[in-house]
mmCIF file of C-alpha atoms and ligand atoms in Angstrom:
data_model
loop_
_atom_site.group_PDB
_atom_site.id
_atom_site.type_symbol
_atom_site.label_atom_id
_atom_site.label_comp_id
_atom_site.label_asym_id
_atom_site.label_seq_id
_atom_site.Cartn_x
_atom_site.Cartn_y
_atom_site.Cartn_z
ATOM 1 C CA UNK A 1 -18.457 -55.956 20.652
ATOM 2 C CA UNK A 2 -18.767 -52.854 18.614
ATOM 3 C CA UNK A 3 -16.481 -50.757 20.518
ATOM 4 C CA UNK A 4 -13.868 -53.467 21.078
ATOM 5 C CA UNK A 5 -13.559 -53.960 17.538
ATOM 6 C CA UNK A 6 -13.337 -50.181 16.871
ATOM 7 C CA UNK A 7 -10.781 -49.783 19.764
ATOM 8 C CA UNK A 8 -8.242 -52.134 17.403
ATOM 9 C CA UNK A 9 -8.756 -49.686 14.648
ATOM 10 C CA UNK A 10 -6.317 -46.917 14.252
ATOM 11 C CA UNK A 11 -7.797 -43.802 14.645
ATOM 12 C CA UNK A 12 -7.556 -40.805 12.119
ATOM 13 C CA UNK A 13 -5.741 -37.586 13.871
ATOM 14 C CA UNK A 14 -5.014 -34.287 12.757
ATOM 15 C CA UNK A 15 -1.336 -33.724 13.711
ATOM 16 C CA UNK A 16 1.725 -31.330 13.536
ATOM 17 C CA UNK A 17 5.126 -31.404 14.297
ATOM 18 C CA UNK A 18 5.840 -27.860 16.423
ATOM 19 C CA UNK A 19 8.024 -25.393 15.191
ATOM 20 C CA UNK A 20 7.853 -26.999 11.691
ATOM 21 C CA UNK A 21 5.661 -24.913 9.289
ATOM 22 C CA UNK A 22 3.455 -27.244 6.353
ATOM 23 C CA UNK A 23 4.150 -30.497 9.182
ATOM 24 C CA UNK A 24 -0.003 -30.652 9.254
ATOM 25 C CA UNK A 25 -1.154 -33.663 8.043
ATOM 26 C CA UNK A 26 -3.573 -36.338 8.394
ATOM 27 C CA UNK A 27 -2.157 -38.972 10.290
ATOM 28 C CA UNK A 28 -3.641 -42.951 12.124
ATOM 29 C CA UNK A 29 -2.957 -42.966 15.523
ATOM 30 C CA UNK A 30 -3.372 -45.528 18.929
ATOM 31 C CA UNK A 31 -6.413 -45.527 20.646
ATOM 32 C CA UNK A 32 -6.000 -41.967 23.442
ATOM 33 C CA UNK A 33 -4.921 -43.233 26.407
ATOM 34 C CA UNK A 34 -6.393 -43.866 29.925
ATOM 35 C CA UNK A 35 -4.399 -41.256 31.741
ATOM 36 C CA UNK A 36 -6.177 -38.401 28.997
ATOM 37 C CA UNK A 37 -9.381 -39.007 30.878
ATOM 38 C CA UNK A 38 -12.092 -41.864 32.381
ATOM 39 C CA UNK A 39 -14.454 -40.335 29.750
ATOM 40 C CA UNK A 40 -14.521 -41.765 26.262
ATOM 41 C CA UNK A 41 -15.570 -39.165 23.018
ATOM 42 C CA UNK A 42 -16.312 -39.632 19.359
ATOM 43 C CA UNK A 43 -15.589 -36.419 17.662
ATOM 44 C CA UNK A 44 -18.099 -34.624 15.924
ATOM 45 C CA UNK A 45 -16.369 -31.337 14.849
ATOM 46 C CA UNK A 46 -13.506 -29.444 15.573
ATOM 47 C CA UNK A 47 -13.489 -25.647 15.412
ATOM 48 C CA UNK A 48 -10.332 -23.564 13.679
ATOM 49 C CA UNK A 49 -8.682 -20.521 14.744
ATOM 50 C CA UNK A 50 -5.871 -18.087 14.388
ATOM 51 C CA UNK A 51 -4.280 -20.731 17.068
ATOM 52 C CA UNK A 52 -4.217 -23.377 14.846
ATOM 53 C CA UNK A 53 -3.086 -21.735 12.123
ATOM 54 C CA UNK A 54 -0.014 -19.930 14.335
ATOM 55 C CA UNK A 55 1.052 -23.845 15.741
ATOM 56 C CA UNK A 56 0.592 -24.773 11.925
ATOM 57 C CA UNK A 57 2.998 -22.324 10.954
ATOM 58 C CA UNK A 58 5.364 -23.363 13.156
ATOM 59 C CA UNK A 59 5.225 -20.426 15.392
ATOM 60 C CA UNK A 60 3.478 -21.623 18.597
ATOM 61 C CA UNK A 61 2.616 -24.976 20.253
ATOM 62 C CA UNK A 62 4.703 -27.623 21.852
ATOM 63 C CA UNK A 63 4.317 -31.667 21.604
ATOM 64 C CA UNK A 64 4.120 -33.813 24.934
ATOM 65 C CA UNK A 65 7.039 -34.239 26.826
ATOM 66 C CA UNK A 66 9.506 -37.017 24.627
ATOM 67 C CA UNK A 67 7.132 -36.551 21.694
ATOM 68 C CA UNK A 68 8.324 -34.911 18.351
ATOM 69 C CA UNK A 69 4.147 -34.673 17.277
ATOM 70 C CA UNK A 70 1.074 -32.723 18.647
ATOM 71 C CA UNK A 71 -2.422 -34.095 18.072
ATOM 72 C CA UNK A 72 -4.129 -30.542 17.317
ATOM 73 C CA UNK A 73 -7.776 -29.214 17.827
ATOM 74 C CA UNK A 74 -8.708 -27.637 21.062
ATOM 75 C CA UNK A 75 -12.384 -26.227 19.861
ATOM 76 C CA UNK A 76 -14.032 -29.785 19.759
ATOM 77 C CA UNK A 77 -17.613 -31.485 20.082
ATOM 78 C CA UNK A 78 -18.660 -35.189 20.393
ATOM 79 C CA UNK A 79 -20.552 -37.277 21.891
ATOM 80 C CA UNK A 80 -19.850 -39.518 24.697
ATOM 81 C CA UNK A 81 -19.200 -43.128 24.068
ATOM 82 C CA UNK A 82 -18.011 -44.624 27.430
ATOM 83 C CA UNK A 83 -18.189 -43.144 30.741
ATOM 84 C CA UNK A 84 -17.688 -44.435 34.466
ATOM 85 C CA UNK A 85 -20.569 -44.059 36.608
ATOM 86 C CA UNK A 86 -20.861 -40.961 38.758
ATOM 87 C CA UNK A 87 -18.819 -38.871 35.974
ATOM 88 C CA UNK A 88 -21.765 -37.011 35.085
ATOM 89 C CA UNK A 89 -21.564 -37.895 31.824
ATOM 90 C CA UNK A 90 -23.668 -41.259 29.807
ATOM 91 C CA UNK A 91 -23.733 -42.737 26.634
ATOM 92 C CA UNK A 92 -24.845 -40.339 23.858
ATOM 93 C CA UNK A 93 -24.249 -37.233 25.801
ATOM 94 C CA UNK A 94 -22.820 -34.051 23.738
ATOM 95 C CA UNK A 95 -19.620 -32.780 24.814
ATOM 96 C CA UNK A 96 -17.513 -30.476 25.138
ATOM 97 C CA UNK A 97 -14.008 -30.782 26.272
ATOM 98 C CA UNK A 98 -11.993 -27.996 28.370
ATOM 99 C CA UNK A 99 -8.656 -26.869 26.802
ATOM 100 C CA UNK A 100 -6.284 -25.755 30.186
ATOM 101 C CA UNK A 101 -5.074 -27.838 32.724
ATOM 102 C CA UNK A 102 -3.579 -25.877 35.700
ATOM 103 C CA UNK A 103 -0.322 -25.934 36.354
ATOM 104 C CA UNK A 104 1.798 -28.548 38.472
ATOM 105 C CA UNK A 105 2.742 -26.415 41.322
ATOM 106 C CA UNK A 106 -0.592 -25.189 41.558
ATOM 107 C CA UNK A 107 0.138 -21.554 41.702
ATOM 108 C CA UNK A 108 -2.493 -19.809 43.558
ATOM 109 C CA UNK A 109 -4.721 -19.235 40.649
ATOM 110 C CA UNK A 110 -4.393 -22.870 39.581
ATOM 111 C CA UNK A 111 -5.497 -23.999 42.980
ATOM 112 C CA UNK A 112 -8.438 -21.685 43.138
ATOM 113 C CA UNK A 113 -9.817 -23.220 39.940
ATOM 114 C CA UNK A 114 -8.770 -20.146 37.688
ATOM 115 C CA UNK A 115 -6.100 -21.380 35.099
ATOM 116 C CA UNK A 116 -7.183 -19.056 32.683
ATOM 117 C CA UNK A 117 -5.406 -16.594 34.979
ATOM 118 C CA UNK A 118 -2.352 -18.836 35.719
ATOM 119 C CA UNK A 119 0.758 -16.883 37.191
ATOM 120 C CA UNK A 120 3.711 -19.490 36.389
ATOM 121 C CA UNK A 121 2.984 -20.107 32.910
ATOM 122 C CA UNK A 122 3.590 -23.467 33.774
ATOM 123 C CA UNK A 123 -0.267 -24.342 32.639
ATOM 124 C CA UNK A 124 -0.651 -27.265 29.300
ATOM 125 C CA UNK A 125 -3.292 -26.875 26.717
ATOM 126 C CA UNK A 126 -4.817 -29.614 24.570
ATOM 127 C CA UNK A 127 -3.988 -29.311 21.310
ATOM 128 C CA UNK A 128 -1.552 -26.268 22.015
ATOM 129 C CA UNK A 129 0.722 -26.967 24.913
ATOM 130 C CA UNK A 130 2.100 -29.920 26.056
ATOM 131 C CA UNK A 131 -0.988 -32.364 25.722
ATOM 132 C CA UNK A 132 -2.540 -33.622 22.503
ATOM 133 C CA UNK A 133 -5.491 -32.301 21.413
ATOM 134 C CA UNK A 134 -9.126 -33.278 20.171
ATOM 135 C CA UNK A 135 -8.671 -33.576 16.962
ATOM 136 C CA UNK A 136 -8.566 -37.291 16.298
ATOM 137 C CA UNK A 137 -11.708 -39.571 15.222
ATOM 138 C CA UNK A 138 -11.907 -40.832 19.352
ATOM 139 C CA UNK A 139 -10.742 -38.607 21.913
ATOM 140 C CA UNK A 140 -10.777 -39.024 26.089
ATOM 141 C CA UNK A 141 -10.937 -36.309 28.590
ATOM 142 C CA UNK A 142 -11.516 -36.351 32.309
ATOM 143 C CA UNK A 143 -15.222 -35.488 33.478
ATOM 144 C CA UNK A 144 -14.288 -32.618 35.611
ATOM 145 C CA UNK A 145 -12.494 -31.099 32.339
ATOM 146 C CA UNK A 146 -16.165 -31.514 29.806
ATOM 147 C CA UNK A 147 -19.071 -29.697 29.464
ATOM 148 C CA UNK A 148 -22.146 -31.299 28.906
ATOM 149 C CA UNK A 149 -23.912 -29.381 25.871
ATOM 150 C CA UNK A 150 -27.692 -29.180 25.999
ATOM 151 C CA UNK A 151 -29.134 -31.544 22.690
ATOM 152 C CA UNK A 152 -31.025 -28.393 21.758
ATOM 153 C CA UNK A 153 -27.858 -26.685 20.550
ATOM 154 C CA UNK A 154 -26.622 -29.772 18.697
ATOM 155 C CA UNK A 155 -23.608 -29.127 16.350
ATOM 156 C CA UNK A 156 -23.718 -25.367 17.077
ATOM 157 C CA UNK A 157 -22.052 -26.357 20.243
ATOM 158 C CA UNK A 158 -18.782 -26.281 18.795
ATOM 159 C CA UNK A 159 -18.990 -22.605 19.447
ATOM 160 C CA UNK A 160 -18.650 -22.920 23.344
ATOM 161 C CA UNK A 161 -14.564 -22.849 23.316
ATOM 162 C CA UNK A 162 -14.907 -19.229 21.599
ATOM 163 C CA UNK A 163 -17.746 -18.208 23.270
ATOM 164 C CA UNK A 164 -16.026 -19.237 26.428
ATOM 165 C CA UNK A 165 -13.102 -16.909 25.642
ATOM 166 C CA UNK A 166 -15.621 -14.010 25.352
ATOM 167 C CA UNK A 167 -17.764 -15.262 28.889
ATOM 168 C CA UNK A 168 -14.353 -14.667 30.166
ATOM 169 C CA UNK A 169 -13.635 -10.908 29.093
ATOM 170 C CA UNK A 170 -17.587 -10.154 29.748
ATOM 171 C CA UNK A 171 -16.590 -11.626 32.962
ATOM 172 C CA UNK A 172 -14.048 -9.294 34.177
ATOM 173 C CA UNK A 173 -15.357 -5.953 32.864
ATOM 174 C CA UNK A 174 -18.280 -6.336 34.750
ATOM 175 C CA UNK A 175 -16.142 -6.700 37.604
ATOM 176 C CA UNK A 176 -13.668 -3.624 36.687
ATOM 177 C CA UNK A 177 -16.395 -1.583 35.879
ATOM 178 C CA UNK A 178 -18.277 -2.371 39.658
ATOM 179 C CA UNK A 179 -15.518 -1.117 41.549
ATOM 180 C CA UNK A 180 -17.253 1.993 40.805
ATOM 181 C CA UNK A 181 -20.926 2.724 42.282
ATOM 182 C CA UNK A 182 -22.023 4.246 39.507
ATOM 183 C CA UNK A 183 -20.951 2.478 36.664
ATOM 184 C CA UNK A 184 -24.032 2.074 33.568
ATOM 185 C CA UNK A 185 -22.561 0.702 30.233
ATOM 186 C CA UNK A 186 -24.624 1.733 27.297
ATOM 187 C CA UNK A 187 -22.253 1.291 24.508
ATOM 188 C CA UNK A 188 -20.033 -1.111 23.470
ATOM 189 C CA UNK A 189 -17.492 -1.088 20.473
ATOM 190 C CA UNK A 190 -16.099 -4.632 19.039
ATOM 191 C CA UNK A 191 -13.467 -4.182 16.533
ATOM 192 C CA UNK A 192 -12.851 -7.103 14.179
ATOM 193 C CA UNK A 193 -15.687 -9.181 13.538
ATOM 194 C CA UNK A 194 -14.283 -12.775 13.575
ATOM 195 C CA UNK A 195 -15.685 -15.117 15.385
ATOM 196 C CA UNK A 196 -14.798 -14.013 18.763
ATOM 197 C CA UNK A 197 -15.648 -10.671 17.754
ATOM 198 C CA UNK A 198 -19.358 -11.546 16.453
ATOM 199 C CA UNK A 199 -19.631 -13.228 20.348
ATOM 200 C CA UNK A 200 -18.874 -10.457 21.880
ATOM 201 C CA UNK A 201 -21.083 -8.243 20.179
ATOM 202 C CA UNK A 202 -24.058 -10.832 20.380
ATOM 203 C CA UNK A 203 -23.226 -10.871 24.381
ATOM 204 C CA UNK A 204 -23.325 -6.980 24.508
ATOM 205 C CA UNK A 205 -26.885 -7.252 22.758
ATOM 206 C CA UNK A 206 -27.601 -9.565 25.422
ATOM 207 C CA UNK A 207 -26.599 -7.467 28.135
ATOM 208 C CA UNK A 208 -28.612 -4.085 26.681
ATOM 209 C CA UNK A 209 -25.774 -2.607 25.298
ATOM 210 C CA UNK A 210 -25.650 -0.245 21.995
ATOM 211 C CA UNK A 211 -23.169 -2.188 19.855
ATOM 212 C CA UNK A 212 -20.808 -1.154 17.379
ATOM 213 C CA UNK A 213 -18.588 -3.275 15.515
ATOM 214 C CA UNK A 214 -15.854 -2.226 13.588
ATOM 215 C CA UNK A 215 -14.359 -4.379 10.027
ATOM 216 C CA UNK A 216 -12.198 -4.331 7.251
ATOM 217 C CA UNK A 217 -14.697 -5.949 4.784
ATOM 218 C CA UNK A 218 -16.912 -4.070 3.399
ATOM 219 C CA UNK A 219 -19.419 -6.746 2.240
ATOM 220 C CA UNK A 220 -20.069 -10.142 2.537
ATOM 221 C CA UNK A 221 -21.592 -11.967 5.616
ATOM 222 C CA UNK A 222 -20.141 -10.019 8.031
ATOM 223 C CA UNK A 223 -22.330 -7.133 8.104
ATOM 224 C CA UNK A 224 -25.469 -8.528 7.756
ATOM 225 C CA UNK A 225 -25.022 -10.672 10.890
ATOM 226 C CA UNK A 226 -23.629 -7.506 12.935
ATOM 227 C CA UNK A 227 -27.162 -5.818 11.410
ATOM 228 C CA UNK A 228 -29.170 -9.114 11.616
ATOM 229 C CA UNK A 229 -28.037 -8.776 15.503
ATOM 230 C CA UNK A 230 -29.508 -5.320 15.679
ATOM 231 C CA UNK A 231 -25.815 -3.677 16.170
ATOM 232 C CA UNK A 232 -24.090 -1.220 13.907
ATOM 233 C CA UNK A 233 -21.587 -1.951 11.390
ATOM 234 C CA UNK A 234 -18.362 0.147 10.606
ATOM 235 C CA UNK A 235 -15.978 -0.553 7.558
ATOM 236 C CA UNK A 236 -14.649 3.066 6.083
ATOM 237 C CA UNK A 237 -11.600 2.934 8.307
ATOM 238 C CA UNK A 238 -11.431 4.334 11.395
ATOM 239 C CA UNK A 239 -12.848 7.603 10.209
ATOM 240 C CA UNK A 240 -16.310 5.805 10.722
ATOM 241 C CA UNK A 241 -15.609 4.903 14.235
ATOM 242 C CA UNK A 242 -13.886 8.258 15.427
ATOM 243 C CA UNK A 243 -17.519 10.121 16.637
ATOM 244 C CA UNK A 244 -17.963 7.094 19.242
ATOM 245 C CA UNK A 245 -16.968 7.416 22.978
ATOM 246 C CA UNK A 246 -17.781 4.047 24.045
ATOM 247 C CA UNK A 247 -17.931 2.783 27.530
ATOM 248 C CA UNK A 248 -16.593 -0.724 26.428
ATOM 249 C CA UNK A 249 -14.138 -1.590 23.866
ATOM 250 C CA UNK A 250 -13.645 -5.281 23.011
ATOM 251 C CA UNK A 251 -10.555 -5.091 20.794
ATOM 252 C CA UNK A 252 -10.554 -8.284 18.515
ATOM 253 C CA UNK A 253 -8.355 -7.731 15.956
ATOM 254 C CA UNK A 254 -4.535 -7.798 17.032
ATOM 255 C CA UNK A 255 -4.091 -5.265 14.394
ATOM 256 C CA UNK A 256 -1.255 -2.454 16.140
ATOM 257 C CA UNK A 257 -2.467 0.351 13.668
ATOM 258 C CA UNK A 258 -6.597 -0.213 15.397
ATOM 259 C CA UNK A 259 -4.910 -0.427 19.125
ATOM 260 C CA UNK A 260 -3.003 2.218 18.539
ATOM 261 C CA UNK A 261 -6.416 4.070 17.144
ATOM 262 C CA UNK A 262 -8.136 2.333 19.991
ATOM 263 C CA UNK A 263 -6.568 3.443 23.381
ATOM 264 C CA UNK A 264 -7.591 6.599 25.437
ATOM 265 C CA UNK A 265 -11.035 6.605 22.869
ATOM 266 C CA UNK A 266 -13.622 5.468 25.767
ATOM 267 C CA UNK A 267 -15.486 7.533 27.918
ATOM 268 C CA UNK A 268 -14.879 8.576 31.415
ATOM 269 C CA UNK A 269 -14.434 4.666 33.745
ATOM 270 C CA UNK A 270 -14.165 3.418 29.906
ATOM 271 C CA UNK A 271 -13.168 -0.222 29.845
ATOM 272 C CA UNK A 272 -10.802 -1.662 26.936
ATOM 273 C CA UNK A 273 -10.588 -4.821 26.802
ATOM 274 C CA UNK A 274 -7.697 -6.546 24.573
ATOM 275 C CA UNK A 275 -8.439 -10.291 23.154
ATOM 276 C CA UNK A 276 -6.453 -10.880 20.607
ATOM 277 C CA UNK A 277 -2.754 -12.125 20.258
ATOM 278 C CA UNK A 278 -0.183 -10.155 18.426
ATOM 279 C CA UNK A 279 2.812 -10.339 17.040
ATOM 280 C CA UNK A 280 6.458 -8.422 18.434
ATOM 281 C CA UNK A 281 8.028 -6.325 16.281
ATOM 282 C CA UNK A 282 5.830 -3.694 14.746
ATOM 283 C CA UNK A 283 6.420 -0.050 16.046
ATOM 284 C CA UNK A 284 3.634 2.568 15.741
ATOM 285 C CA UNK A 285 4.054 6.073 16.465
ATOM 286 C CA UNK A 286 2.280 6.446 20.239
ATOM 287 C CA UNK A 287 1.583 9.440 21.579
ATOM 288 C CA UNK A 288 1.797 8.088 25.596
ATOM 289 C CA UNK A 289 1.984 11.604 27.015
ATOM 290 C CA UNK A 290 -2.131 12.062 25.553
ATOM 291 C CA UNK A 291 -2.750 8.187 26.387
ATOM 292 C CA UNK A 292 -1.568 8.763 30.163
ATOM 293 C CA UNK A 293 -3.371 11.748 30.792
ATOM 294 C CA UNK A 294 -6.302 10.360 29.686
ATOM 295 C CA UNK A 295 -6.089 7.312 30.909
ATOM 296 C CA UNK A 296 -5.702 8.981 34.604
ATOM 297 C CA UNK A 297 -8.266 11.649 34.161
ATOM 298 C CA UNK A 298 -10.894 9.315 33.310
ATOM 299 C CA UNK A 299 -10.305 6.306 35.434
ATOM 300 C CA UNK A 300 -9.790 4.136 32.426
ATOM 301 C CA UNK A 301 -8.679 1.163 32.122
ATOM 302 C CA UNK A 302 -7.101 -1.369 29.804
ATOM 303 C CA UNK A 303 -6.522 -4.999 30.012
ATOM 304 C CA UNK A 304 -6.067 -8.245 27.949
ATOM 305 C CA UNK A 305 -7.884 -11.041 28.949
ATOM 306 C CA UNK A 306 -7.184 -14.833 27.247
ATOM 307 C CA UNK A 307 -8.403 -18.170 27.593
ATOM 308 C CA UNK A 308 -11.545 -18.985 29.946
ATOM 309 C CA UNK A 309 -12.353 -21.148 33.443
ATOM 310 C CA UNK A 310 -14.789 -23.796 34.089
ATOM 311 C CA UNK A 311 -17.642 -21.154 35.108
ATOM 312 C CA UNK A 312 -16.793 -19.434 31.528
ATOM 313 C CA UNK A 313 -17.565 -22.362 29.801
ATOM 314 C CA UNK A 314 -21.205 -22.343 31.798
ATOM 315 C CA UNK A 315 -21.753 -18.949 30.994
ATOM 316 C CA UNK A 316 -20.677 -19.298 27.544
ATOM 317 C CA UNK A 317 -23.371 -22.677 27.536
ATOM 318 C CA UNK A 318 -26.115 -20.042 28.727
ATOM 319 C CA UNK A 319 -25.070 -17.430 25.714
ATOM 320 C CA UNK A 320 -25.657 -19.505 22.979
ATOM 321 C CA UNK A 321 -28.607 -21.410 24.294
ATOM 322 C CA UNK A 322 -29.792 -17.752 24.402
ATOM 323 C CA UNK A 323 -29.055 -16.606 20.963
ATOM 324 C CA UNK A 324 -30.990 -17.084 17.708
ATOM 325 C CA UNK A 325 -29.492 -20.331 16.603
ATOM 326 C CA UNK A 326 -30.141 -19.770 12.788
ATOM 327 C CA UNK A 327 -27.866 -16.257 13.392
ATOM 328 C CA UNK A 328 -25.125 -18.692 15.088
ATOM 329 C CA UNK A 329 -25.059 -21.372 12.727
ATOM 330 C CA UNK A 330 -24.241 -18.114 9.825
ATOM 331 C CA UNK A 331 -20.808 -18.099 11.906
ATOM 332 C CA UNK A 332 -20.206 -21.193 10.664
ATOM 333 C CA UNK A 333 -18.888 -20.141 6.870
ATOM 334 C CA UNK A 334 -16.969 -23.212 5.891
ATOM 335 C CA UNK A 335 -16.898 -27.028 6.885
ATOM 336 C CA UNK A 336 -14.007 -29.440 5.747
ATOM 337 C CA UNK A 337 -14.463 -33.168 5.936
ATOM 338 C CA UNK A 338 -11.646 -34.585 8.319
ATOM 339 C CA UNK A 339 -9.910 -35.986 4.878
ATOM 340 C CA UNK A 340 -8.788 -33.182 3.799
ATOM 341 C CA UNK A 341 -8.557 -31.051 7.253
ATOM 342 C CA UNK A 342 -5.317 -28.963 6.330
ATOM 343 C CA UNK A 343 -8.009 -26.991 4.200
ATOM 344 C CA UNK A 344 -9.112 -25.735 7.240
ATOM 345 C CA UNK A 345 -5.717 -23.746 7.655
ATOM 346 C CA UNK A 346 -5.914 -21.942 4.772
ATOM 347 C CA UNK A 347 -7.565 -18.601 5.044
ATOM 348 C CA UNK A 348 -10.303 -17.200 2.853
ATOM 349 C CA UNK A 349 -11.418 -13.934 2.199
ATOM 350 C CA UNK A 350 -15.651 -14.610 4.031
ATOM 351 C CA UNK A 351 -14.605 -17.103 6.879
ATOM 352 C CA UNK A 352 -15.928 -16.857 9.804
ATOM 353 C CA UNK A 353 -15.410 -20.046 11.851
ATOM 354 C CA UNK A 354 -14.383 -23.038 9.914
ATOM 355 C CA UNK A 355 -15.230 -26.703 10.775
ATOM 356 C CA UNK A 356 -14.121 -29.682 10.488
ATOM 357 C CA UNK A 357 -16.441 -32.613 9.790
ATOM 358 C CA UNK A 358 -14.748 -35.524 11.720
ATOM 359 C CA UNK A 359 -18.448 -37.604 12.554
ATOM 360 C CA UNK A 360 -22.214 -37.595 11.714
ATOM 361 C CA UNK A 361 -23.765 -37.077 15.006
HETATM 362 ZN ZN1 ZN B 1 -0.984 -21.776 37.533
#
């Protein structure tokens, strides 16, 4: 049998060893074991990001417990090759798999399903924390941890783990802003235009909003697609964004000088909402007695917001089958066959979201 024969093959892996920056290589590995899941997946594609590069580095990530190596990748598509009746899943289904587990205890969150908003910590990751990852040639995850994507969206669906992230922030400044009766959004500001920040603006268009979205680069693809999207692009520093009082900021860049820029700017019940991850250590001048003041006056409110829930990943699913798929396939700037993966790390000056090629669908 075909798949007995492949399961004696060793399978190609993308690995790391944490806390040891240039450790990425391309490594063979054993078939993933049962207890990672009932359902069986070859890979498609794996999705890069500022994660990945951070674990590469040896800043971030942590290997399975008595293991010195991670299995990376945690923004993955494939398609199904084995699954146990009732799963949900069959043969030839595209998936994708979820990359939280909740925590042992559960904490309260946990148990309720949310371990995007876990309150121990105590939460693994695949690919990040404590559990390999999806980015070997086979991969298994359990059914109540995949999304099924719909055929129609194909390779694009590699976008759901990002767009998830962003179905998560939408997610809970609608709710912030409804604890107020009269609360209308008409305009949003996104600064950075990565790829979460290019979801978040295509989800404000979505949602009727007047987007803005704020850049360093000053040409290239990124502001045709924020134009192509019918929003308005910003790149002469943040001179060019000062005029705006926007009822929703979506902060994607990490950058201290932009936050800094950034908070107390919204309008009256103004909503900023921080995604990105920073590093300690850099201290800006803040003036906190003006931030305060207006923060009370106007009922604003900031918050950071990471990672993403089951019912993100669905509303994430709904997104892009929404969007122009010719607009979200431009998001994809780069693809690296799995050979030479560690290309994938390395950052250059017009990438979007880059790819790596593990399978021909
Ligand atoms: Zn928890």
């Amino acid at each position: 049998m075909r798949g007995d024969e492949a399961r004696a093959e060793k399978l190609r892996a993308m690995t790391i060893t944490p806390g040891q920056a240039g450790s990425a290589r391309l490594e063979e590995v054993r078939e993933p074991p049962r207890s990672e899941g009932a359902v069986l997946v070859r890979t498609l594609a794996l999705g890069v990001c500022g994660t990945d590069r951070e674990i590469a580095a040896g800043h971030y990530g942590s290997a399975p417990a008595g293991e010195q190596r991670l299995i990376i990748g945690h923004e993955s598509l494939g398609t199904v090759e084995e699954a146990p009746d009732g799963s949900g899943f069959a043969h030839g289904d595209l998936l994708v798999g979820i990359v939280r587990r909740p925590d042992p205890v559960p904490c309260p969150a946990c148990a309720a399903g949310e371990w995007d908003m876990c309150r121990n910590g105590r939460y693994t990751e695949r690919g990040i924390k404590d559990r390999n990852g999806y980015g070997a040639e086979r991969f298994r995850v359990e059914p109540e941890f995949a999304v099924k994507i719909d055929p129609a969206l194909g390779a694009l669906g590699v976008l759901l783990e990002p767009a998830s992230i962003v179905a998560k922030a939408w997610e809970h400044i609608t709710r912030i802003g409804e604890r107020g009766a009269g609360w209308q959004p008409r305009t949003l500001l996104v600064t950075g235009a990565g790829p979460i920040g290019l979801l978040a603006a295509l989800m404000g268009k979505q949602r009727g909003l007047d987007v803005h979205v704020f850049d360093r680069a000053k040409n290239g693809v990124k502001p045709t697609l924020v134009r192509d999207l019918g929003a308005t692009y910003h790149a002469d520093g943040p001179e060019s964004i000062e005029h705006l009082t926007p009822d929703i900021i979506m902060e994607c860049t990490a950058a201290p000088a932009v936050i800094n820029f950034l908070l107390g700017r919204t309008a009256a019940t103004g909503i900023t909402c921080l995604t990105g991850v920073s590093n300690p250590g850099r201290t800006v001048a803040l003036d906190i007695g003006r931030l305060n003041r207006s923060l009370v006056l106007d009922n604003d409110v900031v918050f950071g917001s990471v990672n993403a829930n089951r019912r993100h990943y669905k509303s994430a699913a709904d997104a892009l089958a929404r969007a122009d798929r010719q607009w979200l396939g431009r998001l994809i700037t780069r693809r690296v066959p799995l050979e030479r993966w560690t290309e994938a790390l390395e950052a250059h000056p017009d990438d979007i979201k880059v790819v790596i090629d593990v399978a021909q669908a």
